[in-house]
Amino acid sequence: PLDIYLYTAAMDACAKAGLWQRALELLDEILVENKSNSIVPNAFTYTVAIAACSNGGQWERALELLSQMGEHNIKANTVTYNTVLSALARGSTNKMKKVVKQQMTNIYLRNDMEHGSNTPSTSKYGQQQDEDLASSPYPYIQPLQETVADDKDQLWRKALDLLDQMKKVGVKADAITYSSAIIACGSAGRWKESLQLVKIMQEGGPTTRPNRIAYTNAITACGRSGEYEHALELFKDMKKDGLKPDRVSYNALISALKVSNQPEKVFQLWSEMTAASSRSISISSITISPDIVTVTDVLAALERSPKWRDKSDIVFAEAVNRKILLKEDSLDSVWEVDLSGMSFPVAHAAVRYVIQRLVGQYHTINDHSEKELQDITFITGVGTSSYRQKDDEMVKAGLVPKTLREFVRETLRNEFELFSTIPKFSAGTVVIKKEMLMRWITSKNM
């Protein structure tokens, strides 16, 4: 016969499979059976149902189930509250992603490579940083504290309310509890609340001491709000507590510094990561070797200003050496380079790398080099934008979103005076013809 354990196991399977609706249907069946006292739900049953809602992005249902537990005189434990907080953290993170996506939707790069209205009129980072941003061909993303003021759901407040509720009913919070609350606050731009939670953890007992995950989440919270100084302090506190930062921690701090336009500090962290990983010293299971996320954010920070392009070239070359970019086992070759999927800063650095590699290989044009030279093909994808169809006024005003293909062509033309073509039957590529390369190399050596 069916019992609460079989029902709960089935609900758990639904939760792991992302079938939150089916899990709630099973819970409803249990509640019907409960009326005849044949099957009685418990805290674990509800926790599994809440986990299903969390996995399905249903934070409202998670809160409803927690409230329902009280109505049925079922006491929620730490794991239950942590699961609800996880649902709020996921919901807050998803809202943050929508905010950032909307920012990107509203950003139009001018055809003349000017930053235009995307540059903030004032900045707390100083005049030089403002000038760097103004000259940048990349969009400026506002810190979250400037964009989430109209957050109606305020999931961060609900997370803090749950912490208060736990305290009132005598349920102990642990590191997981606070970490989830930090994520909820940080995703909403509530960096001050995130710092306060870290402080509470630091002053608590062994079960609440901040771990690497909590510190990293707090660093992310500060970074998203443009508070890079606090992010740096948290990184130092993590080390003081004897916690070795991992790659995720480094990436969180690099992202924070990128948002605040701190290219020098970003490059310092990159150098620290590459130096540590090059020593081949294994620290337990901690990995600090840079990955594609690291490279993308580092290049995004360095590419904003021409004065950091030399450091950007160093980073890109190291990324190629580490097989993070332009891997030898991919379709990339000397004459055909796949840029599709790259961000504009990474693609910008890639174009420079390819051209500089060409210059280094062919100093002069002779009979031998003329035979070796081929067309250079950059694979970019067509990148047809739907914005043109949505906002004719923006198109008429010249504020159309730039595709990667057009961005690469402009880079070649404006920075190297190299003119490219788009083949009729290969619209997703940018080609520099062999004859153009020969004339260009000859002119550079005159």
Short mmCIF file of C-alpha atoms in Angstrom, two decimals:
data_model
loop_
_atom_site.label_atom_id
_atom_site.label_comp_id
_atom_site.label_asym_id
_atom_site.label_seq_id
_atom_site.Cartn_x
_atom_site.Cartn_y
_atom_site.Cartn_z
CA PRO A 1 0.00 0.00 0.00
CA LEU A 2 1.04 3.58 -0.56
CA ASP A 3 2.50 5.37 2.45
CA ILE A 4 4.07 8.75 3.13
CA TYR A 5 7.56 7.45 2.32
CA LEU A 6 6.58 6.27 -1.17
CA TYR A 7 4.74 9.50 -1.85
CA THR A 8 7.70 11.57 -0.67
CA ALA A 9 10.13 9.52 -2.77
CA ALA A 10 7.93 10.07 -5.84
CA MET A 11 7.77 13.80 -5.10
CA ASP A 12 11.55 13.90 -4.74
CA ALA A 13 11.94 12.28 -8.15
CA CYS A 14 9.59 14.90 -9.62
CA ALA A 15 11.57 17.68 -7.94
CA LYS A 16 14.83 16.46 -9.43
CA ALA A 17 13.21 16.11 -12.86
CA GLY A 18 11.85 19.67 -12.76
CA LEU A 19 8.23 18.44 -12.58
CA TRP A 20 7.09 20.80 -9.84
CA GLN A 21 3.43 20.69 -10.86
CA ARG A 22 3.34 16.90 -10.60
CA ALA A 23 5.03 17.09 -7.20
CA LEU A 24 2.31 19.44 -5.95
CA GLU A 25 -0.37 17.13 -7.35
CA LEU A 26 1.10 14.30 -5.26
CA LEU A 27 1.10 16.57 -2.22
CA ASP A 28 -2.59 17.32 -2.83
CA GLU A 29 -3.26 13.58 -2.93
CA ILE A 30 -1.51 13.23 0.42
CA LEU A 31 -3.60 16.01 1.91
CA VAL A 32 -6.79 14.30 0.71
CA GLU A 33 -5.65 11.05 2.32
CA ASN A 34 -4.73 12.99 5.44
CA LYS A 35 -8.38 13.80 6.04
CA SER A 36 -8.97 10.14 6.74
CA ASN A 37 -5.72 9.96 8.73
CA SER A 38 -4.42 7.21 6.44
CA ILE A 39 -1.39 9.21 5.25
CA VAL A 40 0.02 12.06 7.30
CA PRO A 41 2.47 14.58 5.70
CA ASN A 42 5.55 15.62 7.64
CA ALA A 43 8.21 18.33 7.44
CA PHE A 44 10.31 16.29 5.02
CA THR A 45 7.33 15.87 2.68
CA TYR A 46 6.76 19.60 2.54
CA THR A 47 10.48 20.31 2.19
CA VAL A 48 10.62 18.09 -0.89
CA ALA A 49 7.57 19.87 -2.34
CA ILE A 50 9.21 23.25 -1.67
CA ALA A 51 12.40 22.00 -3.36
CA ALA A 52 10.35 21.11 -6.44
CA CYS A 53 8.94 24.64 -6.50
CA SER A 54 12.43 26.09 -6.06
CA ASN A 55 13.78 24.04 -8.96
CA GLY A 56 10.85 25.19 -11.08
CA GLY A 57 11.34 28.88 -10.28
CA GLN A 58 8.10 29.01 -8.27
CA TRP A 59 9.10 31.06 -5.24
CA GLU A 60 5.48 32.14 -4.59
CA ARG A 61 4.39 28.50 -4.26
CA ALA A 62 7.35 27.83 -1.97
CA LEU A 63 6.20 30.56 0.42
CA GLU A 64 2.62 29.28 0.25
CA LEU A 65 3.74 25.78 1.22
CA LEU A 66 5.71 27.14 4.17
CA SER A 67 2.59 28.95 5.34
CA GLN A 68 0.54 25.80 4.78
CA MET A 69 2.85 23.88 7.08
CA GLY A 70 1.93 26.23 9.91
CA GLU A 71 -1.75 25.76 9.19
CA HIS A 72 -1.29 21.99 9.55
CA ASN A 73 0.83 22.39 12.71
CA ILE A 74 3.89 20.96 10.99
CA LYS A 75 7.06 22.60 12.30
CA ALA A 76 9.52 23.72 9.63
CA ASN A 77 13.18 22.95 10.34
CA THR A 78 16.43 24.54 9.15
CA VAL A 79 16.46 22.51 5.94
CA THR A 80 12.90 23.60 5.15
CA TYR A 81 13.70 27.27 5.64
CA ASN A 82 16.92 26.90 3.64
CA THR A 83 14.93 25.42 0.76
CA VAL A 84 12.48 28.33 0.78
CA LEU A 85 15.37 30.79 0.92
CA SER A 86 16.96 28.99 -2.02
CA ALA A 87 13.74 29.54 -3.97
CA LEU A 88 13.84 33.25 -3.13
CA ALA A 89 17.52 33.43 -4.10
CA ARG A 90 16.79 31.82 -7.47
CA GLY A 91 13.85 34.11 -8.03
CA SER A 92 15.90 37.18 -7.18
CA THR A 93 18.71 36.05 -9.46
CA ASN A 94 16.29 35.49 -12.34
CA LYS A 95 14.87 38.98 -11.84
CA MET A 96 18.39 40.40 -11.89
CA LYS A 97 19.11 38.62 -15.17
CA LYS A 98 15.97 40.14 -16.67
CA VAL A 99 17.12 43.60 -15.54
CA VAL A 100 20.52 43.13 -17.19
CA LYS A 101 18.91 41.72 -20.34
CA GLN A 102 16.61 44.72 -20.51
CA GLN A 103 19.62 47.02 -20.16
CA MET A 104 21.31 45.27 -23.05
CA THR A 105 18.12 45.52 -25.09
CA ASN A 106 18.03 49.27 -24.53
CA ILE A 107 21.68 49.76 -25.46
CA TYR A 108 22.34 50.82 -29.05
CA LEU A 109 25.88 51.23 -30.23
CA ARG A 110 26.34 54.16 -32.58
CA ASN A 111 27.59 53.30 -36.05
CA ASP A 112 30.47 55.74 -35.67
CA MET A 113 31.79 53.75 -32.66
CA GLU A 114 30.86 56.51 -30.24
CA HIS A 115 29.41 55.50 -26.92
CA GLY A 116 26.63 58.08 -27.18
CA SER A 117 23.89 58.08 -24.57
CA ASN A 118 25.13 54.84 -23.01
CA THR A 119 27.85 56.70 -21.14
CA PRO A 120 26.82 57.90 -17.68
CA SER A 121 26.89 61.69 -17.36
CA THR A 122 28.48 61.46 -13.93
CA SER A 123 30.55 58.78 -12.33
CA LYS A 124 31.95 58.14 -8.88
CA TYR A 125 35.01 56.54 -10.46
CA GLY A 126 36.60 59.81 -11.56
CA GLN A 127 37.08 61.87 -14.71
CA GLN A 128 39.65 59.56 -16.32
CA GLN A 129 37.35 56.55 -16.00
CA ASP A 130 34.52 58.58 -17.53
CA GLU A 131 36.77 59.45 -20.46
CA ASP A 132 37.71 55.79 -20.87
CA LEU A 133 34.04 54.80 -20.97
CA ALA A 134 33.19 57.60 -23.36
CA SER A 135 35.78 56.40 -25.84
CA SER A 136 34.78 52.77 -25.48
CA PRO A 137 32.96 50.94 -28.29
CA TYR A 138 31.28 48.72 -25.69
CA PRO A 139 28.04 49.30 -23.80
CA TYR A 140 28.12 50.58 -20.23
CA ILE A 141 26.01 48.45 -17.87
CA GLN A 142 24.72 50.39 -14.88
CA PRO A 143 25.31 48.94 -11.42
CA LEU A 144 22.23 47.15 -10.14
CA GLN A 145 21.57 49.63 -7.34
CA GLU A 146 20.60 52.10 -10.06
CA THR A 147 18.20 49.75 -11.81
CA VAL A 148 16.20 47.78 -9.22
CA ALA A 149 14.48 50.60 -7.38
CA ASP A 150 11.13 49.53 -8.89
CA ASP A 151 11.41 45.93 -7.62
CA LYS A 152 7.81 45.29 -6.52
CA ASP A 153 8.29 41.75 -5.23
CA GLN A 154 11.28 42.65 -3.04
CA LEU A 155 12.39 39.05 -2.61
CA TRP A 156 15.38 40.28 -0.63
CA ARG A 157 13.01 41.64 2.03
CA LYS A 158 11.09 38.37 2.09
CA ALA A 159 14.41 36.56 2.65
CA LEU A 160 15.27 38.82 5.59
CA ASP A 161 11.74 38.37 6.99
CA LEU A 162 12.29 34.60 6.91
CA LEU A 163 15.49 35.01 8.91
CA ASP A 164 13.54 36.98 11.51
CA GLN A 165 10.83 34.32 11.51
CA MET A 166 13.40 31.58 12.10
CA LYS A 167 14.74 33.49 15.08
CA LYS A 168 11.26 33.95 16.55
CA VAL A 169 10.25 30.28 16.26
CA GLY A 170 13.62 29.03 17.49
CA VAL A 171 14.96 27.48 14.27
CA LYS A 172 18.72 27.89 14.00
CA ALA A 173 20.18 29.42 10.87
CA ASP A 174 23.38 28.01 9.37
CA ALA A 175 25.86 29.07 6.70
CA ILE A 176 23.54 27.85 3.93
CA THR A 177 20.71 29.95 5.33
CA TYR A 178 22.73 33.15 5.27
CA SER A 179 24.32 32.38 1.90
CA SER A 180 20.91 32.12 0.24
CA ALA A 181 19.79 35.36 1.88
CA ILE A 182 22.97 37.05 0.65
CA ILE A 183 22.20 35.94 -2.92
CA ALA A 184 18.64 37.28 -2.66
CA CYS A 185 19.90 40.63 -1.37
CA GLY A 186 22.80 40.88 -3.78
CA SER A 187 20.71 40.13 -6.85
CA ALA A 188 18.46 43.04 -5.87
CA GLY A 189 21.37 45.43 -5.45
CA ARG A 190 21.08 45.37 -1.65
CA TRP A 191 24.80 45.22 -1.00
CA LYS A 192 24.57 46.82 2.46
CA GLU A 193 22.23 44.07 3.64
CA SER A 194 24.62 41.48 2.17
CA LEU A 195 27.52 42.94 4.14
CA GLN A 196 25.42 42.96 7.31
CA LEU A 197 24.63 39.28 6.85
CA VAL A 198 28.33 38.48 6.45
CA LYS A 199 29.03 40.39 9.67
CA ILE A 200 26.37 38.37 11.50
CA MET A 201 27.96 35.19 10.20
CA GLN A 202 31.43 36.32 11.29
CA GLU A 203 30.18 37.03 14.81
CA GLY A 204 28.27 33.75 15.05
CA GLY A 205 29.33 30.28 16.05
CA PRO A 206 31.04 27.52 14.04
CA THR A 207 27.86 26.62 12.13
CA THR A 208 27.36 30.15 10.86
CA ARG A 209 30.93 31.16 10.07
CA PRO A 210 31.04 32.38 6.47
CA ASN A 211 32.43 29.81 4.07
CA ARG A 212 33.90 30.38 0.63
CA ILE A 213 30.46 30.30 -0.96
CA ALA A 214 29.07 32.96 1.39
CA TYR A 215 32.04 35.26 0.83
CA THR A 216 31.84 34.78 -2.93
CA ASN A 217 28.12 35.55 -2.97
CA ALA A 218 28.73 38.71 -0.94
CA ILE A 219 31.53 39.76 -3.30
CA THR A 220 29.12 39.25 -6.20
CA ALA A 221 26.47 41.31 -4.40
CA CYS A 222 28.86 44.24 -3.91
CA GLY A 223 30.22 43.89 -7.43
CA ARG A 224 26.81 44.03 -9.06
CA SER A 225 26.14 47.26 -7.20
CA GLY A 226 29.44 48.87 -8.20
CA GLU A 227 30.89 48.65 -4.68
CA TYR A 228 34.26 47.23 -5.63
CA GLU A 229 36.04 48.50 -2.49
CA HIS A 230 33.80 46.36 -0.29
CA ALA A 231 34.26 43.43 -2.68
CA LEU A 232 38.03 43.74 -2.24
CA GLU A 233 37.67 43.84 1.56
CA LEU A 234 35.56 40.69 1.52
CA PHE A 235 38.19 38.96 -0.62
CA LYS A 236 40.83 39.91 1.98
CA ASP A 237 38.57 38.75 4.84
CA MET A 238 38.14 35.41 3.12
CA LYS A 239 41.90 34.93 3.09
CA LYS A 240 42.22 36.10 6.71
CA ASP A 241 39.71 33.42 7.71
CA GLY A 242 42.00 30.82 6.19
CA LEU A 243 39.79 30.21 3.16
CA LYS A 244 41.58 29.81 -0.15
CA PRO A 245 39.73 31.69 -2.93
CA ASP A 246 38.84 29.43 -5.83
CA ARG A 247 38.24 30.29 -9.48
CA VAL A 248 34.63 31.26 -8.79
CA SER A 249 35.78 33.68 -6.07
CA TYR A 250 38.37 35.25 -8.36
CA ASN A 251 35.84 35.54 -11.16
CA ALA A 252 33.36 37.23 -8.81
CA LEU A 253 35.95 39.84 -7.80
CA ILE A 254 37.10 40.38 -11.39
CA SER A 255 33.48 40.95 -12.40
CA ALA A 256 33.09 43.47 -9.56
CA LEU A 257 36.17 45.37 -10.71
CA LYS A 258 34.98 45.24 -14.32
CA VAL A 259 31.64 46.80 -13.40
CA SER A 260 33.47 49.58 -11.55
CA ASN A 261 35.91 50.13 -14.42
CA GLN A 262 39.11 49.17 -12.58
CA PRO A 263 41.27 47.67 -15.36
CA GLU A 264 44.54 47.88 -13.44
CA LYS A 265 43.20 45.82 -10.54
CA VAL A 266 41.59 43.39 -12.97
CA PHE A 267 44.93 42.78 -14.67
CA GLN A 268 46.61 42.29 -11.29
CA LEU A 269 44.12 39.57 -10.41
CA TRP A 270 44.59 37.94 -13.80
CA SER A 271 48.34 37.89 -13.22
CA GLU A 272 47.80 36.41 -9.76
CA MET A 273 45.63 33.64 -11.13
CA THR A 274 47.94 32.72 -13.99
CA ALA A 275 51.05 32.83 -11.77
CA ALA A 276 49.46 30.56 -9.16
CA SER A 277 48.16 28.04 -11.69
CA SER A 278 51.49 28.03 -13.57
CA ARG A 279 53.30 26.89 -10.41
CA SER A 280 51.27 23.68 -10.66
CA ILE A 281 50.73 23.63 -6.92
CA SER A 282 47.65 21.64 -5.98
CA ILE A 283 45.75 23.17 -3.07
CA SER A 284 43.34 20.39 -2.11
CA SER A 285 40.67 20.37 -4.81
CA ILE A 286 40.67 24.16 -5.29
CA THR A 287 41.06 25.35 -8.88
CA ILE A 288 42.16 28.90 -9.63
CA SER A 289 43.23 28.46 -13.23
CA PRO A 290 41.36 31.01 -15.40
CA ASP A 291 38.53 29.87 -17.65
CA ILE A 292 36.46 31.44 -20.43
CA VAL A 293 34.44 33.43 -17.86
CA THR A 294 37.65 34.90 -16.47
CA VAL A 295 39.02 35.78 -19.89
CA THR A 296 35.76 37.35 -21.05
CA ASP A 297 35.48 39.66 -18.02
CA VAL A 298 39.18 40.56 -18.00
CA LEU A 299 39.12 41.51 -21.67
CA ALA A 300 35.86 43.42 -21.18
CA ALA A 301 37.61 45.54 -18.53
CA LEU A 302 40.83 46.09 -20.48
CA GLU A 303 39.31 46.73 -23.90
CA ARG A 304 37.37 49.78 -22.70
CA SER A 305 40.42 52.01 -22.96
CA PRO A 306 43.11 52.04 -25.68
CA LYS A 307 45.82 52.55 -23.06
CA TRP A 308 45.19 49.03 -21.74
CA ARG A 309 45.29 47.31 -25.13
CA ASP A 310 48.84 46.06 -24.62
CA LYS A 311 47.73 44.27 -21.45
CA SER A 312 44.69 42.99 -23.31
CA ASP A 313 46.99 41.49 -25.95
CA ILE A 314 48.99 39.76 -23.20
CA VAL A 315 45.81 38.29 -21.71
CA PHE A 316 44.54 37.06 -25.07
CA ALA A 317 47.88 35.46 -25.98
CA GLU A 318 47.97 33.71 -22.60
CA ALA A 319 44.39 32.51 -23.11
CA VAL A 320 45.39 31.03 -26.48
CA ASN A 321 48.45 29.43 -24.90
CA ARG A 322 46.23 27.87 -22.24
CA LYS A 323 43.82 26.65 -24.94
CA ILE A 324 40.97 28.72 -23.54
CA LEU A 325 40.55 30.57 -26.85
CA LEU A 326 41.32 29.60 -30.46
CA LYS A 327 41.90 26.00 -29.50
CA GLU A 328 44.05 23.97 -31.87
CA ASP A 329 41.50 21.16 -31.95
CA SER A 330 38.76 23.49 -33.18
CA LEU A 331 38.13 24.71 -36.72
CA ASP A 332 40.41 27.70 -36.13
CA SER A 333 43.52 27.99 -38.26
CA VAL A 334 45.88 30.75 -39.35
CA TRP A 335 43.55 31.66 -42.21
CA GLU A 336 40.13 30.86 -40.76
CA VAL A 337 39.14 32.05 -37.29
CA ASP A 338 35.82 31.40 -35.61
CA LEU A 339 34.65 34.46 -33.65
CA SER A 340 31.00 33.44 -33.42
CA GLY A 341 29.70 33.49 -29.87
CA MET A 342 32.45 35.80 -28.66
CA SER A 343 31.64 39.03 -26.87
CA PHE A 344 32.69 42.23 -28.65
CA PRO A 345 35.75 42.79 -26.39
CA VAL A 346 36.98 39.22 -26.89
CA ALA A 347 36.38 39.41 -30.64
CA HIS A 348 38.20 42.77 -30.73
CA ALA A 349 41.25 41.25 -29.05
CA ALA A 350 41.03 38.20 -31.31
CA VAL A 351 41.13 40.32 -34.47
CA ARG A 352 44.21 42.14 -33.20
CA TYR A 353 45.86 38.85 -32.29
CA VAL A 354 45.29 37.42 -35.77
CA ILE A 355 46.54 40.55 -37.54
CA GLN A 356 49.58 40.90 -35.30
CA ARG A 357 50.39 37.22 -35.81
CA LEU A 358 50.23 37.81 -39.55
CA VAL A 359 52.57 40.81 -39.32
CA GLY A 360 55.02 38.80 -37.25
CA GLN A 361 55.03 35.98 -39.76
CA TYR A 362 55.25 38.04 -42.94
CA HIS A 363 57.58 41.01 -42.56
CA THR A 364 57.94 41.45 -46.30
CA ILE A 365 56.25 40.15 -49.42
CA ASN A 366 58.44 37.93 -51.59
CA ASP A 367 57.79 35.04 -53.96
CA HIS A 368 57.66 32.56 -51.11
CA SER A 369 55.32 34.55 -48.88
CA GLU A 370 53.09 35.46 -51.82
CA LYS A 371 52.49 31.76 -52.43
CA GLU A 372 51.76 31.14 -48.74
CA LEU A 373 49.37 34.04 -48.25
CA GLN A 374 45.66 33.24 -48.37
CA ASP A 375 42.39 35.01 -47.72
CA ILE A 376 41.70 35.49 -44.02
CA THR A 377 38.19 34.48 -43.03
CA PHE A 378 36.54 35.51 -39.76
CA ILE A 379 33.44 33.47 -38.94
CA THR A 380 31.03 35.82 -37.19
CA GLY A 381 27.53 34.67 -37.99
CA VAL A 382 25.03 36.96 -39.65
CA GLY A 383 23.58 38.28 -36.39
CA THR A 384 20.43 39.70 -37.94
CA SER A 385 18.87 41.82 -35.26
CA SER A 386 15.17 41.92 -34.44
CA TYR A 387 15.55 45.43 -33.04
CA ARG A 388 15.37 46.88 -36.55
CA GLN A 389 11.87 45.53 -36.91
CA LYS A 390 10.80 46.69 -33.45
CA ASP A 391 11.91 50.30 -33.43
CA ASP A 392 12.03 52.08 -36.77
CA GLU A 393 12.63 55.44 -35.07
CA MET A 394 15.87 54.18 -33.51
CA VAL A 395 17.00 52.88 -36.88
CA LYS A 396 16.26 56.22 -38.55
CA ALA A 397 18.18 58.01 -35.81
CA GLY A 398 21.24 55.88 -36.57
CA LEU A 399 21.14 54.06 -33.22
CA VAL A 400 20.97 50.54 -34.56
CA PRO A 401 22.45 47.64 -32.62
CA LYS A 402 25.74 46.54 -34.10
CA THR A 403 26.15 42.92 -35.09
CA LEU A 404 29.41 41.07 -34.50
CA ARG A 405 29.96 40.90 -38.25
CA GLU A 406 29.73 44.68 -38.65
CA PHE A 407 31.80 45.23 -35.52
CA VAL A 408 34.65 43.11 -36.92
CA ARG A 409 34.53 44.95 -40.25
CA GLU A 410 34.70 48.32 -38.48
CA THR A 411 37.61 47.14 -36.34
CA LEU A 412 39.56 46.04 -39.42
CA ARG A 413 38.79 49.25 -41.27
CA ASN A 414 39.25 51.80 -38.46
CA GLU A 415 42.21 50.29 -36.63
CA PHE A 416 44.15 48.57 -39.41
CA GLU A 417 42.88 50.20 -42.60
CA LEU A 418 42.03 46.73 -43.84
CA PHE A 419 38.94 46.51 -45.99
CA SER A 420 36.93 43.32 -45.96
CA THR A 421 34.14 41.70 -47.94
CA ILE A 422 31.12 39.54 -47.14
CA PRO A 423 30.83 36.63 -49.58
CA LYS A 424 27.47 36.37 -51.29
CA PHE A 425 26.94 32.74 -50.35
CA SER A 426 28.58 32.94 -46.93
CA ALA A 427 26.94 35.91 -45.24
CA GLY A 428 28.14 34.89 -41.79
CA THR A 429 31.80 35.52 -42.60
CA VAL A 430 34.11 38.50 -43.02
CA VAL A 431 36.89 37.98 -45.55
CA ILE A 432 40.12 39.92 -46.14
CA LYS A 433 41.24 39.04 -49.65
CA LYS A 434 44.81 37.92 -50.30
CA GLU A 435 45.48 40.90 -52.59
CA MET A 436 44.40 43.32 -49.85
CA LEU A 437 46.74 41.60 -47.39
CA MET A 438 49.68 41.84 -49.80
CA ARG A 439 49.16 45.57 -50.39
CA TRP A 440 48.67 46.17 -46.65
CA ILE A 441 51.84 44.29 -45.60
CA THR A 442 53.84 46.07 -48.30
CA SER A 443 52.60 49.49 -47.13
CA LYS A 444 53.52 48.70 -43.54
CA ASN A 445 57.10 47.97 -44.52
CA MET A 446 57.67 50.97 -46.78
#
